[in-house]
Short mmCIF file of C-alpha atoms in Angstrom, two decimals:
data_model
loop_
_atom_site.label_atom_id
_atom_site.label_comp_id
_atom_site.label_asym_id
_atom_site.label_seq_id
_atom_site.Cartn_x
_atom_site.Cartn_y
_atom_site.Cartn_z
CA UNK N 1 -47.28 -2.56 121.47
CA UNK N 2 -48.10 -2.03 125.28
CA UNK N 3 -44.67 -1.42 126.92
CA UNK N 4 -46.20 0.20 130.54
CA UNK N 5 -45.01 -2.19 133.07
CA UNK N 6 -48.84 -2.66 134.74
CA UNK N 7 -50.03 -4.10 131.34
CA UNK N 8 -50.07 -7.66 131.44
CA UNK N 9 -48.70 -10.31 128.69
CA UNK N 10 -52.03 -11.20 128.15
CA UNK N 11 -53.59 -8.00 126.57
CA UNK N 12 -51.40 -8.39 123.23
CA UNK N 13 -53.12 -11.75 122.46
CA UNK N 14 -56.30 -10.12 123.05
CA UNK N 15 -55.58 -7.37 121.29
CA UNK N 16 -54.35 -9.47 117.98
CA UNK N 17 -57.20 -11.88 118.60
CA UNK N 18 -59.47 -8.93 118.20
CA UNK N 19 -57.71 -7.66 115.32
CA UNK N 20 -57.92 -10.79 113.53
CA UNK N 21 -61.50 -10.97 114.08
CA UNK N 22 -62.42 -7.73 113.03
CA UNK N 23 -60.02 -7.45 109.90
CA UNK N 24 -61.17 -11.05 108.39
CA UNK N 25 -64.97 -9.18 108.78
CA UNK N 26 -63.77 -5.63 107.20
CA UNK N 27 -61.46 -8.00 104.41
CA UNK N 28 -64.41 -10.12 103.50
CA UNK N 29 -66.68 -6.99 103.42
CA UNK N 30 -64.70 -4.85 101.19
CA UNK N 31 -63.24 -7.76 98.68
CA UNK N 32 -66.71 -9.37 98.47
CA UNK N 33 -67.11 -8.47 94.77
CA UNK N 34 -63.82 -10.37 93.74
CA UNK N 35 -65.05 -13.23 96.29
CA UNK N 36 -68.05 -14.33 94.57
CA UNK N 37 -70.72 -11.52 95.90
CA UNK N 38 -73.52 -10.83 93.80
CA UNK N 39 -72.08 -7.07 94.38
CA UNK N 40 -70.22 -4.28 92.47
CA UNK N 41 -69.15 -2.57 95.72
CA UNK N 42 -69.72 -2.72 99.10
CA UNK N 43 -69.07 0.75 100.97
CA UNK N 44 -71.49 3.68 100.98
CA UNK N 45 -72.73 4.83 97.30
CA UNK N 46 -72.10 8.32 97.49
CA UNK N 47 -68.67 7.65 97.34
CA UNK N 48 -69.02 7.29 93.48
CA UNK N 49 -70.28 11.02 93.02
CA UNK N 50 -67.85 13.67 91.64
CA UNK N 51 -67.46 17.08 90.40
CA UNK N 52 -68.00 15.90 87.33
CA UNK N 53 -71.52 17.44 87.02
CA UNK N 54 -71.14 20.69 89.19
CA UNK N 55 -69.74 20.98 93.21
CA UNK N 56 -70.87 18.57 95.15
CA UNK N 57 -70.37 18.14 98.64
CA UNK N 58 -68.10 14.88 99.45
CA UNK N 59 -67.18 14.85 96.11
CA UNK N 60 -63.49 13.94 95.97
CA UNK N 61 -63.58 10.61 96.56
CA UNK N 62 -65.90 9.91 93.57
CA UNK N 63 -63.43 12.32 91.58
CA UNK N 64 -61.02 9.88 91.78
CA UNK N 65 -63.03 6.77 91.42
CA UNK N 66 -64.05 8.45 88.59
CA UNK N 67 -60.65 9.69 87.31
CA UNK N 68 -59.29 6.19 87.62
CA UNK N 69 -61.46 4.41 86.10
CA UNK N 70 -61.28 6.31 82.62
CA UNK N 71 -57.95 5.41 82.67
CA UNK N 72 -58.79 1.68 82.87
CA UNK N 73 -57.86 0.94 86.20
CA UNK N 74 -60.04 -1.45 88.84
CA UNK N 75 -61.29 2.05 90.88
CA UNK N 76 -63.39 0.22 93.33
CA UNK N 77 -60.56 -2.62 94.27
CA UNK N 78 -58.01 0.29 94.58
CA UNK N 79 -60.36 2.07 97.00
CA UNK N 80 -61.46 -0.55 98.93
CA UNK N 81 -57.53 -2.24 99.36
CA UNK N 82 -56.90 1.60 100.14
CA UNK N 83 -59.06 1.00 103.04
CA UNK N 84 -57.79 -1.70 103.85
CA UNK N 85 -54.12 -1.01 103.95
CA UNK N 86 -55.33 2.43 106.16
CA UNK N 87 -57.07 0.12 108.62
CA UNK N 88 -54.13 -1.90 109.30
CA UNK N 89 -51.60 0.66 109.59
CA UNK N 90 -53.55 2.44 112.16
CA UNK N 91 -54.76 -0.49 114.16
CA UNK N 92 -51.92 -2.78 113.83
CA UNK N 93 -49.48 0.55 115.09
CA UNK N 94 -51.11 3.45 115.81
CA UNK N 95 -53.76 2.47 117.67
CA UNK N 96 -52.18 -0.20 120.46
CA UNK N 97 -49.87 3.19 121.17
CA UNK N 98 -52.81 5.15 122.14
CA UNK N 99 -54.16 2.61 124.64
CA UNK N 100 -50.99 2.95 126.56
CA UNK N 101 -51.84 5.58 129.07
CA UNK N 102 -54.85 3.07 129.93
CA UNK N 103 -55.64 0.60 132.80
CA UNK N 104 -56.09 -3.06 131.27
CA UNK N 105 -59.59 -3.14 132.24
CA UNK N 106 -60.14 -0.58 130.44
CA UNK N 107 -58.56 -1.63 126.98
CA UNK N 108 -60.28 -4.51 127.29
CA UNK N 109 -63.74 -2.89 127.37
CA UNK N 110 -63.05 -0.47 124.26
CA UNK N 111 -61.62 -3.21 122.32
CA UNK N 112 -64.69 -5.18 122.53
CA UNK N 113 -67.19 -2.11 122.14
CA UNK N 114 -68.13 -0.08 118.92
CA UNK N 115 -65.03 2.23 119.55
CA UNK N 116 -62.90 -1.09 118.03
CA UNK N 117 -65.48 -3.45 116.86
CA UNK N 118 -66.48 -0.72 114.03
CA UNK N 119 -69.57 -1.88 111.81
CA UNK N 120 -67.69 -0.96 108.20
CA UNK N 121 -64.78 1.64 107.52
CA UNK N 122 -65.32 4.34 104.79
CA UNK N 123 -64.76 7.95 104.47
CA UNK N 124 -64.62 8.49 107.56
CA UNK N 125 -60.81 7.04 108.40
CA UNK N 126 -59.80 9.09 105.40
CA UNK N 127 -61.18 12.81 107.86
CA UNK N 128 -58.53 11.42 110.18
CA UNK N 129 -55.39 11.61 108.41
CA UNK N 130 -54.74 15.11 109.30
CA UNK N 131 -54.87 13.98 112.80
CA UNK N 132 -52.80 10.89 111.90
CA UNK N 133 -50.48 13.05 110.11
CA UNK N 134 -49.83 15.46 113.05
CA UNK N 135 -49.52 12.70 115.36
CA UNK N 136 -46.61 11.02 113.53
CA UNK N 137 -44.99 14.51 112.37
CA UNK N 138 -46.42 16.27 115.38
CA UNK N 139 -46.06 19.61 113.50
CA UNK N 140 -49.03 22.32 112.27
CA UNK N 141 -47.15 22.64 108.69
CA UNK N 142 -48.18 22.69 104.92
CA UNK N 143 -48.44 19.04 105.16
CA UNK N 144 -51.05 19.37 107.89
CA UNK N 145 -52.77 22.25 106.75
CA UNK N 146 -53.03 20.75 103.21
CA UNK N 147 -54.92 17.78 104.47
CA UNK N 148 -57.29 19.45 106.04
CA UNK N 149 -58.30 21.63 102.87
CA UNK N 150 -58.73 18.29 100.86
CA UNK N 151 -60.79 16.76 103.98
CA UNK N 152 -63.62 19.49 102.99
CA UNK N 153 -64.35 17.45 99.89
CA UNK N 154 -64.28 14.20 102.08
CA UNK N 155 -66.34 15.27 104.68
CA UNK N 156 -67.93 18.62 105.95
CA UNK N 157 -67.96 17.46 109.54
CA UNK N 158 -63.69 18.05 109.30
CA UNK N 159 -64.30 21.82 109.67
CA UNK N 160 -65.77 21.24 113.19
CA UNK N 161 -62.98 18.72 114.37
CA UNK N 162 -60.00 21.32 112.78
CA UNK N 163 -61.47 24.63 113.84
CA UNK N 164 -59.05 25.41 116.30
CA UNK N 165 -56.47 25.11 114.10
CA UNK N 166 -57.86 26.43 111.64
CA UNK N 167 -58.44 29.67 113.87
CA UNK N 168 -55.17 29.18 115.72
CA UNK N 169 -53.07 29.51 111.76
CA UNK N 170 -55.21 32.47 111.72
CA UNK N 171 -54.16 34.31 114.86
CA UNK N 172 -50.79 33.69 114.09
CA UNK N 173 -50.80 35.13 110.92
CA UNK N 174 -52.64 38.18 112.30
CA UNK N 175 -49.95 38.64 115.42
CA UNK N 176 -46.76 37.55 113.29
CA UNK N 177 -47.53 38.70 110.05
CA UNK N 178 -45.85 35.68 108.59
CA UNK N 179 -47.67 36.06 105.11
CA UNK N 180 -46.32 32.51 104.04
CA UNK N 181 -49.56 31.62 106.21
CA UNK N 182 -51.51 32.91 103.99
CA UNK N 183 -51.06 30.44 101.44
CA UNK N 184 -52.44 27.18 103.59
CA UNK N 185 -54.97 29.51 105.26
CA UNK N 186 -56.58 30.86 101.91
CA UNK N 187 -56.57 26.84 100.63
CA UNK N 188 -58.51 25.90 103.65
CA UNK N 189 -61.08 28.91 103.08
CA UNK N 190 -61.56 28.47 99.41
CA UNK N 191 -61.96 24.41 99.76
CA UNK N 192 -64.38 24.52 102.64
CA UNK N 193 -66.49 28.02 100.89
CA UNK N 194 -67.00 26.11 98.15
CA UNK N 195 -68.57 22.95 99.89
CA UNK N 196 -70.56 25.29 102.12
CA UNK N 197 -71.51 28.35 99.89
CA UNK N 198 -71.62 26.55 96.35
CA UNK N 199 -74.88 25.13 95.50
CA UNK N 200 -75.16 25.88 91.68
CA UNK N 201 -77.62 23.99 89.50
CA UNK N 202 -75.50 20.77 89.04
CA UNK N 203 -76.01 17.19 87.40
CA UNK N 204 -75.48 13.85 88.30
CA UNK N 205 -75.91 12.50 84.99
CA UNK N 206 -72.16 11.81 84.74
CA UNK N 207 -72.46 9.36 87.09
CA UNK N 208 -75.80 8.10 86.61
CA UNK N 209 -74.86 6.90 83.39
CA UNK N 210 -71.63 6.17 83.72
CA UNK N 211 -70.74 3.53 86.42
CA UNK N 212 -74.14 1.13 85.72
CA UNK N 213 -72.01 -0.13 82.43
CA UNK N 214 -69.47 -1.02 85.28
CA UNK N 215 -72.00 -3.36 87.14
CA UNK N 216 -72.59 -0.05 89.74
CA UNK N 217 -76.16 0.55 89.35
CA UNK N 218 -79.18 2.36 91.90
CA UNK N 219 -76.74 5.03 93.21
CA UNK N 220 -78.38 7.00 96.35
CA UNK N 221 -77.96 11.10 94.94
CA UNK N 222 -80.06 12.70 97.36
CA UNK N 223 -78.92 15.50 99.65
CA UNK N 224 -75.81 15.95 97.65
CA UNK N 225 -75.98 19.30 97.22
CA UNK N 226 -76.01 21.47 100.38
CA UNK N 227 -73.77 21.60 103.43
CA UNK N 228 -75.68 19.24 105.98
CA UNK N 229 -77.52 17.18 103.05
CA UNK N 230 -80.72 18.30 104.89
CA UNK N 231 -82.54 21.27 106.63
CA UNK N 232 -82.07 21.37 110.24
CA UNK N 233 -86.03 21.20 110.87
CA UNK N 234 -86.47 18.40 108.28
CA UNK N 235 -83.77 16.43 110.12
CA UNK N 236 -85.72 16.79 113.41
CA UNK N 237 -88.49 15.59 112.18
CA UNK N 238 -86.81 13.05 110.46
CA UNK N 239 -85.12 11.84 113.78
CA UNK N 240 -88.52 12.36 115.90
CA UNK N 241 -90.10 10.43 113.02
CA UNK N 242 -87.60 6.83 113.16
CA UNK N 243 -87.80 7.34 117.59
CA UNK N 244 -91.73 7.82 117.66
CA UNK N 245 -92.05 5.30 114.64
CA UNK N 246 -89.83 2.26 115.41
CA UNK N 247 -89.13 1.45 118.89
CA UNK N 248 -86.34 -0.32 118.32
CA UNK N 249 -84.16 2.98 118.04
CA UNK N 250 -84.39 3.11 121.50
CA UNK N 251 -82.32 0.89 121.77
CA UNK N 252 -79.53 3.08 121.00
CA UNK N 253 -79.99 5.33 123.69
CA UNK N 254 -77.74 4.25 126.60
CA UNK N 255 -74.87 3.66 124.08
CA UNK N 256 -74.98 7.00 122.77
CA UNK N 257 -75.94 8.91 126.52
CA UNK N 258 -72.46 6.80 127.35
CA UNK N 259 -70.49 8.08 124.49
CA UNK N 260 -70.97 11.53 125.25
CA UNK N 261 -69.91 10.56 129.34
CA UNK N 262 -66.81 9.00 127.94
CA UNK N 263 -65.90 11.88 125.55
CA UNK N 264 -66.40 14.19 128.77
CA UNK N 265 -64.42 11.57 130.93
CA UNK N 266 -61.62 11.19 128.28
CA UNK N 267 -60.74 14.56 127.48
CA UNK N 268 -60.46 15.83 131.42
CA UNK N 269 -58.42 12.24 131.81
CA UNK N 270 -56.00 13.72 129.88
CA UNK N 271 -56.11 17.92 131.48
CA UNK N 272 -58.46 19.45 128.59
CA UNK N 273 -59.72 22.43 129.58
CA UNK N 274 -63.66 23.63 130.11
CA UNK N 275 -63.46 25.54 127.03
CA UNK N 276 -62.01 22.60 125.00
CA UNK N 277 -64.67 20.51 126.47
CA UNK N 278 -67.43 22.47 125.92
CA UNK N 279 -66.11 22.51 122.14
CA UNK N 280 -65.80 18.74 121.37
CA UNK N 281 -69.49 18.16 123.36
CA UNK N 282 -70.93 21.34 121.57
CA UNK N 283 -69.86 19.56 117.88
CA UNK N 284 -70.65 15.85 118.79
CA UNK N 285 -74.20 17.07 120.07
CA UNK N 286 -74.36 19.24 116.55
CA UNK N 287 -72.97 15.95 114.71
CA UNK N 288 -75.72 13.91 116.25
CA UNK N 289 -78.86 15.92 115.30
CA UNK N 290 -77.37 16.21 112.02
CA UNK N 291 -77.15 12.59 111.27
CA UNK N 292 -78.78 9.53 113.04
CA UNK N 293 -75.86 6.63 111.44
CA UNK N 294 -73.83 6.78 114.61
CA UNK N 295 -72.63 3.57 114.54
CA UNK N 296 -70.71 4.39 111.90
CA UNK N 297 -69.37 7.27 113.92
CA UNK N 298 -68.80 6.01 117.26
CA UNK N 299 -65.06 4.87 116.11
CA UNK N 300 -63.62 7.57 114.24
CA UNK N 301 -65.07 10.17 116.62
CA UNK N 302 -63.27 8.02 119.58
CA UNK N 303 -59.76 7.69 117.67
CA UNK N 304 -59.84 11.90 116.67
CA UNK N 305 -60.10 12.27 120.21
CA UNK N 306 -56.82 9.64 121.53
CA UNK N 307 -54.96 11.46 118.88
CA UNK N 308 -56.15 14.94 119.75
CA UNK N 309 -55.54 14.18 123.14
CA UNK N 310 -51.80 12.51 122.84
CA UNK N 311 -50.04 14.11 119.68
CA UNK N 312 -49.90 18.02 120.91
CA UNK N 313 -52.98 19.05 119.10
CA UNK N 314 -54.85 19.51 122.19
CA UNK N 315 -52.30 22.27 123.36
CA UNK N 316 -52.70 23.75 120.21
CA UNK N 317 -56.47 23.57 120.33
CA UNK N 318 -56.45 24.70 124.22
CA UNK N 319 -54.72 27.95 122.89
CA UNK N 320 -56.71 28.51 119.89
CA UNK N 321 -59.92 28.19 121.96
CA UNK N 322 -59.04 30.64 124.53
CA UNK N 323 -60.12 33.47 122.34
CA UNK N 324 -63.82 32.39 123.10
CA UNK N 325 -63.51 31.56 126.28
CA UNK N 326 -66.16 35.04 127.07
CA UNK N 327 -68.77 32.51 125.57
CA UNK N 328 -68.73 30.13 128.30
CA UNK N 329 -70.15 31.14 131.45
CA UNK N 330 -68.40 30.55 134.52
CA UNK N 331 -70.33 28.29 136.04
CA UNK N 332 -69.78 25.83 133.55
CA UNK N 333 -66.30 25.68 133.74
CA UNK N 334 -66.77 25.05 137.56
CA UNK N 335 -68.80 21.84 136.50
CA UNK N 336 -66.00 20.77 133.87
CA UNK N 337 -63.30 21.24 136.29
CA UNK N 338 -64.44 18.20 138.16
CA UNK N 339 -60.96 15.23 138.52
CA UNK N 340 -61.09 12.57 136.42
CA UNK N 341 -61.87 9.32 137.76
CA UNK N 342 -61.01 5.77 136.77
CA UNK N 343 -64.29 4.18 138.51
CA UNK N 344 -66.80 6.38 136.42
CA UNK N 345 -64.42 5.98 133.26
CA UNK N 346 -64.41 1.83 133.57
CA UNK N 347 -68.50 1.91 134.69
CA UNK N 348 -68.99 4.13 131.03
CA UNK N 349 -66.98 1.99 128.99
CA UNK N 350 -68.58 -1.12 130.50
CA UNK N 351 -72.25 0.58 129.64
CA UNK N 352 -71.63 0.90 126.00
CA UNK N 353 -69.48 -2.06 125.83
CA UNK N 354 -72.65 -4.16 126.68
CA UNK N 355 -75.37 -1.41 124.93
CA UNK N 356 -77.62 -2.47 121.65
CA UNK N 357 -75.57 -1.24 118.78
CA UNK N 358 -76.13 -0.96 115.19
CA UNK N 359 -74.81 1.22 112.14
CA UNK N 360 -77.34 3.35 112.88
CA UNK N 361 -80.41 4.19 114.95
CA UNK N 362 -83.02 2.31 112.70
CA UNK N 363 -80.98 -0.86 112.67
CA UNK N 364 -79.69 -0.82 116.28
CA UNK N 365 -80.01 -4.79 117.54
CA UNK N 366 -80.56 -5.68 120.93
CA UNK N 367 -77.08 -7.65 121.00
CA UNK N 368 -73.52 -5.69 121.94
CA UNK N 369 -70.78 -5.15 119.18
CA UNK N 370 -68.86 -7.94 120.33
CA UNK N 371 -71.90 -10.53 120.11
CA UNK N 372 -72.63 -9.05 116.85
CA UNK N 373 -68.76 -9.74 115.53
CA UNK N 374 -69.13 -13.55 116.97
CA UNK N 375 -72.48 -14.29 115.32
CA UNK N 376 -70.74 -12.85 112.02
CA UNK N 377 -68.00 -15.07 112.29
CA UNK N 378 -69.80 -17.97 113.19
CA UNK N 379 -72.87 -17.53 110.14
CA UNK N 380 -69.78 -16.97 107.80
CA UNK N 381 -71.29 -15.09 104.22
CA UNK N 382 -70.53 -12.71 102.22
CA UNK N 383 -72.47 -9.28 102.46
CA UNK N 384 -75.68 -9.23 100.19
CA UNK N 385 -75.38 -6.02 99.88
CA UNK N 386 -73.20 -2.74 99.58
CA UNK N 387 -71.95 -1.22 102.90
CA UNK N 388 -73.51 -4.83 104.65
#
């Protein structure tokens, strides 16, 4: 796992210990309806809409929850082992690989932050794969390309994270004139047009009455239908609303103002370029007035960004970017040329390694991730509730 000769013996056990911990949580979580929970499911209940009814945004998941279980098969244990089995692979291989270029005191703070300690896994590992996949194949080909078109109808938010490759497929298909590009390119526009532009009247009946036979009852079906779920002025006041209404949610705060220091630490730690940074803040800033779950977030975003930054795709990415490099002023990329330091790094990790933390800002807890995970594990039940 870590083979650099400064890594001591002692970081594996930690590293398993943690594992152990945090898959018995994610295990008991996701089986909990074959374990005795008073539960049908337990991951997030818009997984269970589908096309069936019109487009829908996020939609292919349910599609195949759907699909599978006319055919008689257990859709919600095949899902939720699916997440399973993709949790293990990249934490019990991938992810010890990417901590190599690290100091140990710094693997040691992100494994015992939100970054490892992740509240639930859904949807969101699935937006990684075409990162995964490029990291193991380390090629931009059909496979790659592919997987992004089919991560439109996982999540919109993949169109941010892949637009430079996106873009770079296109220049090169404009300055080679290899036409064979145009086959991936054109599945890529017509997946994500069709999540952003098609909002046709639509139903949910399908589902509505389909899955409560099934034990799946009181799905969630609003802001299905448009690209961001909500208006951008309804989701600032929605935000203003849960910070000037429940104090707790400031809480989250100085975990998420130390997110957005790592993410700037972590990409110049490994030679990004202004124009790349100014990207990946520009998206996560976007990303964070469009939602308020980061909890849920915090992990994913982090492992896009040690595979962006150590499969290739940031070369790719740097040269893609370049073409809008006229946007950033000059000044900025003064600031972002600053060297990367290990002190300011280790002090960043160790702030949201010890900041409240919670799925997301309404339920942030005045307790770190890792004192969450040992109070779980010591007041052992079973979740009461889907996505608990």
């Amino acid at each position: 796992m870590f083979k650099q000769a400064e890594h001591p013996p002692y970081l594996q056990g930690i590293y398993y210990l943690l594992f152990v911990l945090l898959g018995f949580r994610l295990m008991r979580t996701l089986l909990a309806p074959w374990l005795g929970a008073d539960l049908a499911f337990a991951f997030r209940s818009d997984n269970f809409f589908s096309f069936s009814g019109g487009q829908v945004r996020r939609g292919l998941i349910g599609e195949v929850l759907l699909s599978l279980q006319k055919l008689g098969l257990p859709s919600v244990l095949i899902y939720s082992l699916l997440l399973i089995v993709l949790f293990s692979f990249i934490y019990l291989w991938v992810f010890p690989r990417l901590l190599r270029p690290f100091r140990p005191l710094e693997i040691i703070l992100i494994l015992v932050s939100g970054f490892f300690l992740m509240p639930s896994v859904d949807r969101e590992l699935l937006m990684i794969l075409p990162a995964l996949y490029f990291f193991l194949r380390r090629k931009q080909d059909w496979g790659f390309y592919g997987l992004i078109a089919l991560s439109a109808f996982i999540h919109e938010l993949s169109l941010l994270l892949y637009f430079p490759f996106i873009w770079s497929l296109f220049r090169e298909l404009l300055q080679s004139k290899k036409w064979t590009h145009l086959v991936p390119l054109s599945a890529i526009a017509i997946s994500y047009a069709s999540v952003i532009l098609i909002k046709g009247s639509m139903s949910l009946d399908p589902e509505l009455n389909y899955w409560p036979q099934f034990g799946i009852s009181g799905l969630e079906d609003r802001f299905l239908y448009t690209f961001a779920g909500k208006g951008i002025v309804a989701t600032l006041k929605l935000h203003a609303s849960v910070f000037l209404g429940d104090p707790q949610a400031w809480m989250a705060l100085p975990g998420m103002i130390s997110y957005f220091v790592i993410l700037l630490l972590l990409l110049r730690r490994f030679g990004a370029s202004p124009m790349v940074i100014c990207y990946y803040l520009a998206i996560n800033l976007m990303l964070f007035v469009l939602t308020i779950d980061y909890g849920r977030y915090y992990y994913f975003l982090f492992l896009f960004y040690l595979l962006l930054t150590q499969s290739g795709m940031l070369v790719s990415a740097e040269k893609a970017l370049q073409s809008f490099r006229f946007l950033m002023p000059a000044f900025v990329g003064k600031i972002l040329s600053f060297p990367f330091s290990h002190r300011a790094f280790s002090i960043a990790l160790l702030i949201f390694a010890l900041a409240p933390f919670g799925y997301w800002i309404g339920d942030t807890l005045a307790q770190p991730a890792l004192w969450q995970e040992l109070e779980q594990l010591i007041d052992f039940k079973l979740p009461k509730y889907a996505g608990e």
